[in-house]
CSV table of C-alpha atoms in Angstrom, one decimal:
chain,number,residue,atom,x,y,z
S,1,MET,CA,122.1,-152.6,-182.3
S,2,THR,CA,118.2,-153.0,-182.8
S,3,THR,CA,116.6,-151.2,-185.5
S,4,THR,CA,112.9,-150.3,-184.4
S,5,THR,CA,109.8,-149.9,-186.7
S,6,THR,CA,106.9,-148.2,-185.7
S,7,THR,CA,103.6,-147.6,-187.4
S,8,THR,CA,102.3,-143.8,-187.0
S,9,HIS,CA,98.5,-143.5,-187.9
S,10,VAL,CA,97.3,-140.5,-190.1
S,11,THR,CA,94.1,-139.2,-190.5
S,12,ASP,CA,92.6,-140.8,-194.3
S,13,LEU,CA,91.5,-137.6,-196.0
S,14,TYR,CA,90.4,-139.9,-199.0
S,15,PRO,CA,89.1,-143.3,-198.4
S,16,THR,CA,89.2,-145.5,-201.4
S,17,ARG,CA,88.9,-149.7,-201.9
S,18,GLY,CA,86.1,-150.4,-199.8
S,19,ALA,CA,83.0,-152.2,-200.1
S,20,THR,CA,81.5,-149.1,-202.0
S,21,GLU,CA,82.8,-146.5,-204.6
S,22,VAL,CA,82.9,-143.5,-202.6
S,23,ALA,CA,83.3,-139.6,-204.0
S,24,THR,CA,85.3,-137.3,-201.8
S,25,PRO,CA,85.4,-133.2,-202.4
S,26,ARG,CA,89.0,-132.6,-203.2
S,27,GLN,CA,90.9,-131.7,-199.3
S,28,ASP,CA,94.1,-129.7,-200.9
S,29,PRO,CA,94.9,-127.1,-203.3
S,30,VAL,CA,95.8,-128.1,-206.6
S,31,VAL,CA,98.7,-125.0,-207.0
S,32,TRP,CA,100.6,-125.1,-203.5
S,33,GLY,CA,103.0,-122.4,-204.6
S,34,SER,CA,102.1,-118.7,-203.4
S,35,PRO,CA,101.0,-116.4,-206.9
S,36,ASP,CA,104.9,-115.0,-206.5
S,37,THR,CA,106.8,-117.8,-206.4
S,38,PRO,CA,109.2,-117.6,-208.9
S,39,GLY,CA,109.7,-120.0,-211.7
S,40,PRO,CA,108.9,-120.6,-215.8
S,41,VAL,CA,104.9,-121.3,-215.4
S,42,SER,CA,103.0,-117.9,-215.9
S,43,THR,CA,100.3,-116.6,-213.5
S,44,GLY,CA,97.7,-117.2,-216.6
S,45,ASP,CA,99.1,-121.3,-216.7
S,46,LEU,CA,99.1,-121.6,-213.1
S,47,GLN,CA,95.4,-120.4,-213.1
S,48,ALA,CA,94.6,-122.9,-216.2
S,49,LEU,CA,96.3,-125.7,-214.2
S,50,GLU,CA,93.9,-125.0,-211.2
S,51,ARG,CA,91.1,-124.9,-213.1
S,52,ASP,CA,91.5,-127.9,-215.6
S,53,GLY,CA,94.1,-130.2,-213.7
S,54,PHE,CA,96.1,-130.4,-216.8
S,55,LEU,CA,98.7,-127.9,-218.5
S,56,ALA,CA,100.0,-128.5,-222.1
S,57,VAL,CA,103.5,-127.5,-223.2
S,58,ASP,CA,104.4,-126.9,-227.0
S,59,GLN,CA,107.3,-127.3,-226.6
S,60,LEU,CA,109.5,-128.2,-223.6
S,61,ILE,CA,112.9,-129.9,-225.5
S,62,GLY,CA,114.0,-129.3,-228.4
S,63,PRO,CA,114.4,-131.3,-231.6
S,64,ASP,CA,118.1,-132.2,-231.0
S,65,GLU,CA,117.2,-133.2,-227.3
S,66,VAL,CA,114.2,-135.4,-228.7
S,67,GLY,CA,116.8,-137.0,-231.0
S,68,GLU,CA,119.2,-138.1,-227.8
S,69,TYR,CA,116.2,-139.0,-225.5
S,70,ARG,CA,115.1,-141.4,-228.3
S,71,ARG,CA,118.2,-142.6,-229.1
S,72,GLU,CA,118.4,-143.6,-225.2
S,73,LEU,CA,114.9,-144.9,-225.2
S,74,GLU,CA,116.0,-147.7,-228.1
S,75,ARG,CA,119.3,-148.2,-226.2
S,76,LEU,CA,117.6,-149.3,-223.2
S,77,THR,CA,114.4,-151.2,-224.6
S,78,THR,CA,117.0,-153.5,-226.7
S,79,ASP,CA,119.2,-154.3,-224.1
S,80,PRO,CA,119.1,-157.6,-222.7
S,81,ALA,CA,120.2,-156.7,-219.7
S,82,ILE,CA,117.2,-154.4,-219.3
S,83,ARG,CA,114.9,-156.3,-220.6
S,84,ALA,CA,115.4,-158.9,-217.5
S,85,ASP,CA,115.5,-156.4,-215.3
S,86,GLU,CA,112.2,-156.3,-212.7
S,87,ARG,CA,111.6,-152.5,-213.8
S,88,SER,CA,111.2,-153.7,-217.0
S,89,ILE,CA,107.3,-154.3,-218.2
S,90,VAL,CA,106.2,-156.4,-220.9
S,91,GLU,CA,103.2,-155.8,-223.7
S,92,PRO,CA,101.1,-159.1,-222.7
S,93,GLN,CA,100.5,-160.2,-226.2
S,94,SER,CA,104.0,-158.8,-228.2
S,95,LYS,CA,106.0,-159.7,-225.9
S,96,GLU,CA,107.8,-156.5,-226.0
S,97,ILE,CA,108.8,-154.3,-223.7
S,98,ARG,CA,106.0,-151.5,-222.6
S,99,SER,CA,107.5,-149.6,-220.0
S,100,VAL,CA,110.9,-149.3,-218.2
S,101,PHE,CA,110.6,-147.6,-214.8
S,102,GLU,CA,113.4,-145.9,-212.7
S,103,VAL,CA,114.7,-145.0,-215.9
S,104,HIS,CA,116.3,-141.8,-214.0
S,105,LYS,CA,118.7,-144.2,-211.9
S,106,ILE,CA,119.1,-146.5,-215.0
S,107,SER,CA,120.1,-143.5,-217.3
S,108,GLU,CA,122.2,-140.7,-217.0
S,109,VAL,CA,120.7,-139.2,-219.9
S,110,PHE,CA,117.4,-139.1,-218.4
S,111,ALA,CA,118.6,-138.4,-214.7
S,112,LYS,CA,119.7,-135.2,-216.6
S,113,LEU,CA,116.2,-134.5,-218.0
S,114,VAL,CA,114.8,-134.7,-214.5
S,115,ARG,CA,117.2,-132.3,-213.2
S,116,ASP,CA,116.8,-129.7,-216.1
S,117,GLU,CA,115.0,-126.5,-214.9
S,118,ARG,CA,112.4,-126.2,-217.2
S,119,VAL,CA,111.4,-129.9,-215.8
S,120,VAL,CA,112.1,-129.6,-212.4
S,121,GLY,CA,111.5,-125.6,-212.1
S,122,ARG,CA,108.1,-126.6,-212.7
S,123,ALA,CA,107.5,-129.0,-210.5
S,124,ARG,CA,108.9,-126.8,-207.7
S,125,GLN,CA,106.8,-123.9,-208.3
S,126,ILE,CA,103.8,-125.8,-208.9
S,127,LEU,CA,104.3,-127.9,-205.7
S,128,GLY,CA,105.7,-124.7,-203.9
S,129,SER,CA,108.2,-126.7,-202.3
S,130,ASP,CA,111.4,-128.9,-202.8
S,131,VAL,CA,110.6,-132.3,-204.5
S,132,TYR,CA,111.7,-135.8,-205.5
S,133,VAL,CA,110.8,-138.2,-208.1
S,134,HIS,CA,108.2,-140.4,-206.5
S,135,GLN,CA,108.3,-142.5,-210.1
S,136,SER,CA,109.7,-142.1,-213.7
S,137,ARG,CA,109.4,-144.5,-217.0
S,138,ILE,CA,110.0,-144.7,-220.3
S,139,ASN,CA,106.6,-146.2,-222.0
S,140,VAL,CA,106.8,-147.3,-225.4
S,141,LYS,CA,103.2,-147.7,-227.7
S,142,PRO,CA,104.8,-149.6,-230.5
S,143,GLY,CA,101.8,-149.5,-233.7
S,144,PHE,CA,99.8,-152.3,-234.7
S,145,GLY,CA,98.3,-153.0,-231.3
S,146,ALA,CA,100.0,-151.8,-228.3
S,147,SER,CA,97.7,-151.9,-225.3
S,148,GLY,CA,96.2,-148.6,-223.7
S,149,PHE,CA,95.9,-147.4,-219.9
S,150,TYR,CA,92.7,-147.6,-218.7
S,151,TRP,CA,90.6,-144.8,-217.1
S,152,HIS,CA,92.2,-144.0,-213.4
S,153,SER,CA,93.4,-141.2,-211.0
S,154,ASP,CA,97.2,-141.7,-210.3
S,155,PHE,CA,96.4,-140.5,-206.9
S,156,GLU,CA,94.3,-143.2,-205.6
S,157,THR,CA,97.2,-145.8,-206.5
S,158,TRP,CA,99.7,-143.8,-204.9
S,159,HIS,CA,97.5,-143.2,-201.9
S,160,ALA,CA,96.2,-146.7,-201.8
S,161,GLU,CA,99.3,-148.7,-202.3
S,162,ASP,CA,102.4,-146.3,-201.7
S,163,GLY,CA,100.9,-144.7,-198.9
S,164,LEU,CA,101.1,-141.1,-200.4
S,165,PRO,CA,98.8,-138.6,-197.4
S,166,ASN,CA,97.9,-135.3,-199.8
S,167,MET,CA,97.4,-134.1,-203.5
S,168,ARG,CA,100.8,-132.5,-203.7
S,169,THR,CA,102.2,-134.2,-206.4
S,170,ILE,CA,102.4,-133.7,-210.3
S,171,SER,CA,103.4,-135.8,-213.2
S,172,VAL,CA,104.9,-134.9,-216.8
S,173,SER,CA,104.5,-136.3,-219.7
S,174,ILE,CA,107.1,-135.6,-222.6
S,175,ALA,CA,106.7,-136.7,-226.1
S,176,LEU,CA,109.3,-138.5,-227.9
S,177,THR,CA,107.2,-139.2,-230.9
S,178,GLU,CA,105.0,-137.4,-232.4
S,179,ASN,CA,100.9,-137.6,-230.7
S,180,TYR,CA,98.3,-137.9,-233.0
S,181,ASP,CA,94.5,-138.2,-232.5
S,182,THR,CA,95.0,-141.6,-233.6
S,183,ASN,CA,97.6,-143.3,-231.9
S,184,GLY,CA,96.7,-143.7,-228.3
S,185,GLY,CA,97.0,-140.5,-227.4
S,186,LEU,CA,96.7,-139.3,-223.5
S,187,MET,CA,93.4,-138.5,-222.4
S,188,ILE,CA,92.1,-136.4,-219.6
S,189,MET,CA,88.6,-135.5,-217.9
S,190,PRO,CA,89.4,-131.3,-217.2
S,191,GLY,CA,88.1,-130.5,-213.8
S,192,SER,CA,88.2,-134.4,-212.5
S,193,HIS,CA,90.7,-133.3,-210.3
S,194,LYS,CA,88.6,-131.5,-207.9
S,195,THR,CA,86.9,-134.7,-206.8
S,196,PHE,CA,88.6,-138.1,-205.4
S,197,LEU,CA,86.8,-141.3,-206.3
S,198,GLY,CA,87.5,-143.7,-203.9
S,199,CYS,CA,87.0,-147.2,-205.9
S,200,ALA,CA,85.2,-149.9,-204.7
S,201,GLY,CA,87.3,-153.7,-203.8
S,202,ALA,CA,89.9,-155.0,-201.8
S,203,THR,CA,93.7,-154.7,-203.0
S,204,PRO,CA,95.2,-158.0,-203.4
S,205,LYS,CA,98.4,-158.8,-202.6
S,206,ASP,CA,101.2,-157.9,-204.8
S,207,ASN,CA,98.8,-155.8,-207.3
S,208,TYR,CA,101.2,-154.0,-209.1
S,209,LYS,CA,102.3,-156.8,-210.9
S,210,LYS,CA,99.2,-157.2,-212.6
S,211,SER,CA,98.6,-153.9,-212.5
S,212,LEU,CA,101.1,-152.6,-214.6
S,213,GLN,CA,99.9,-154.5,-217.3
S,214,MET,CA,96.2,-154.3,-217.4
S,215,GLN,CA,94.6,-152.0,-214.5
S,216,ASP,CA,92.0,-154.0,-212.4
S,217,ALA,CA,91.9,-153.1,-208.6
S,218,GLY,CA,91.6,-149.1,-208.6
S,219,THR,CA,89.8,-148.6,-211.0
S,220,PRO,CA,86.2,-146.7,-211.7
S,221,SER,CA,82.9,-147.8,-212.6
S,222,ASP,CA,81.6,-147.5,-215.9
S,223,GLU,CA,78.4,-145.7,-213.9
S,224,ALA,CA,81.0,-143.1,-212.3
S,225,LEU,CA,83.2,-142.3,-215.6
S,226,THR,CA,80.2,-141.6,-217.4
S,227,LYS,CA,78.8,-139.3,-215.0
S,228,MET,CA,82.5,-137.6,-214.7
S,229,ALA,CA,82.5,-137.7,-218.5
S,230,SER,CA,79.2,-135.8,-218.7
S,231,GLU,CA,80.1,-133.5,-216.7
S,232,TYR,CA,83.4,-132.9,-217.4
S,233,GLY,CA,84.3,-134.0,-220.9
S,234,ILE,CA,87.3,-135.5,-222.2
S,235,ARG,CA,90.3,-134.0,-223.8
S,236,LEU,CA,92.9,-135.6,-226.2
S,237,PHE,CA,96.2,-134.4,-226.2
S,238,THR,CA,98.0,-134.2,-229.6
S,239,GLY,CA,101.7,-132.6,-230.1
S,240,LYS,CA,104.5,-132.7,-231.6
S,241,ALA,CA,107.7,-134.5,-230.3
S,242,GLY,CA,109.1,-132.6,-227.8
S,243,SER,CA,105.8,-131.2,-226.4
S,244,ALA,CA,104.4,-131.6,-223.3
S,245,THR,CA,101.3,-132.7,-220.8
S,246,TRP,CA,101.7,-131.6,-216.8
S,247,PHE,CA,98.7,-133.0,-215.0
S,248,ASP,CA,97.4,-133.2,-211.5
S,249,CYS,CA,98.2,-136.8,-209.6
S,250,ASN,CA,94.2,-136.5,-209.2
S,251,ALA,CA,93.0,-136.0,-212.8
S,252,MET,CA,91.0,-138.8,-214.1
S,253,HIS,CA,92.9,-140.0,-217.0
S,254,GLY,CA,93.5,-143.0,-219.4
S,255,SER,CA,94.9,-143.8,-223.2
S,256,GLY,CA,93.3,-146.2,-226.2
S,257,ASP,CA,95.2,-148.9,-227.7
S,258,ASN,CA,97.2,-147.6,-230.5
S,259,ILE,CA,96.1,-149.6,-234.1
S,260,THR,CA,98.0,-147.4,-236.1
S,261,PRO,CA,101.3,-147.8,-237.9
S,262,PHE,CA,102.5,-144.8,-236.0
S,263,PRO,CA,104.7,-145.5,-232.6
S,264,ARG,CA,103.7,-143.0,-229.6
S,265,SER,CA,106.7,-143.0,-226.8
S,266,ASN,CA,107.2,-140.7,-224.3
S,267,VAL,CA,109.3,-140.3,-220.9
S,268,PHE,CA,106.8,-139.8,-217.8
S,269,ILE,CA,108.2,-138.3,-214.8
S,270,VAL,CA,106.3,-138.0,-211.0
S,271,PHE,CA,107.3,-135.1,-208.7
S,272,ASN,CA,106.0,-135.2,-205.4
S,273,SER,CA,106.6,-132.7,-202.9
S,274,VAL,CA,109.5,-133.5,-200.1
S,275,GLU,CA,106.8,-132.3,-197.3
S,276,ASN,CA,104.5,-135.3,-198.6
S,277,THR,CA,106.1,-138.3,-198.0
S,278,ALA,CA,105.1,-141.7,-197.2
S,279,VAL,CA,107.2,-142.1,-194.7
S,280,GLU,CA,107.2,-139.3,-191.5
S,281,PRO,CA,110.6,-137.3,-191.2
S,282,PHE,CA,110.1,-136.2,-188.3
S,283,ALA,CA,111.3,-139.9,-187.0
S,284,ALA,CA,114.8,-139.0,-187.5
S,285,LEU,CA,114.8,-136.0,-185.6
S,286,PHE,CA,114.3,-137.9,-182.5
S,287,ASN,CA,116.3,-141.3,-183.1
S,288,SER,CA,118.4,-141.6,-186.2
S,289,VAL,CA,117.6,-145.6,-185.9
S,290,GLU,CA,114.0,-145.5,-185.7
S,291,ASN,CA,112.0,-145.2,-188.8
S,292,THR,CA,108.3,-144.3,-188.5
S,293,ALA,CA,106.7,-145.0,-191.4
S,294,VAL,CA,103.3,-144.3,-192.8
S,295,GLU,CA,102.1,-147.8,-194.4
S,296,PRO,CA,99.8,-147.8,-197.2
S,297,PHE,CA,96.3,-146.6,-196.8
S,298,ALA,CA,94.4,-149.6,-198.8
S,299,ALA,CA,97.0,-152.2,-199.5
S,300,PRO,CA,98.0,-155.2,-198.0
S,301,VAL,CA,102.0,-154.2,-198.7
S,302,ARG,CA,103.7,-151.6,-200.1
S,303,ARG,CA,104.5,-151.6,-203.7
S,304,PRO,CA,108.3,-152.0,-204.7
S,305,GLU,CA,110.5,-149.0,-204.4
S,306,PHE,CA,111.2,-149.0,-208.2
S,307,ILE,CA,107.8,-147.9,-208.6
S,308,GLY,CA,107.1,-146.0,-205.4
S,309,ALA,CA,109.8,-144.2,-204.6
S,310,ARG,CA,111.2,-144.2,-200.9
S,311,ASP,CA,114.4,-142.2,-201.4
S,312,PHE,CA,113.2,-138.4,-200.8
S,313,THR,CA,116.6,-136.7,-201.6
S,314,PRO,CA,115.4,-133.3,-203.4
S,315,VAL,CA,116.0,-133.0,-207.0
S,316,ARG,CA,119.3,-130.8,-207.4
């Protein structure tokens, strides 16, 4: 039996990685669920998410749970087999593990967290559909020199390099250590999610290998960042271990280096709507062998599946 692959061309609502930087007004809702969609997020919080592009939760998980997840993080980051796995990203200077991707598949402990209704229930309510995990990882930011992440919109990369067509994706960062105002915490520009900033410059082949350590392609210009920061301001997130920040896929965000003695670690989960996949689901209705795929919008090849999932099984 011969397997055929055809490419479906869809309208690119958010052009990026061209010759010049281009700002495009958002074409999609922020909150996709209807106001009466049941879930753990209050109407007021949904309105705040729509307005600001983020939602802070003071305590998403309790102290005992934090301890369990921290022990699992420690186990994974000290396991030689995990270190040798391509899903582990190593800090360029210290050579210590910085991130471990696809952690919900590596660890049943973190898989349990993904399935927790306090987590996935919020994602379903916000996105108005069943969801799958587009990406998961644990981030380790030890003290005394761990590098930050430069300003960027996640959707710019997920659109350009993974092929996600629409802004129907939400991320949650759950703190496993205390987030101070000094140890390289998450910063977001409130309201920036309403404008898509298409970045200048072509995507190098295998760009992900470099970008997971230090972002280069897909980063905004200093002029654009200055304008956005002047218009929107910058919010720095602090909080106890167990707190969480939900933020829209197009929110402009970043974090600084951690030169304090205090580590900052978190688990990061990206939920995407099953109606916003990078592979068109209708192909299977016509031919179970045929796979109709949308190529990345602005990259030579797709990123590996452990970074941008091709398994769209809804979280249950």
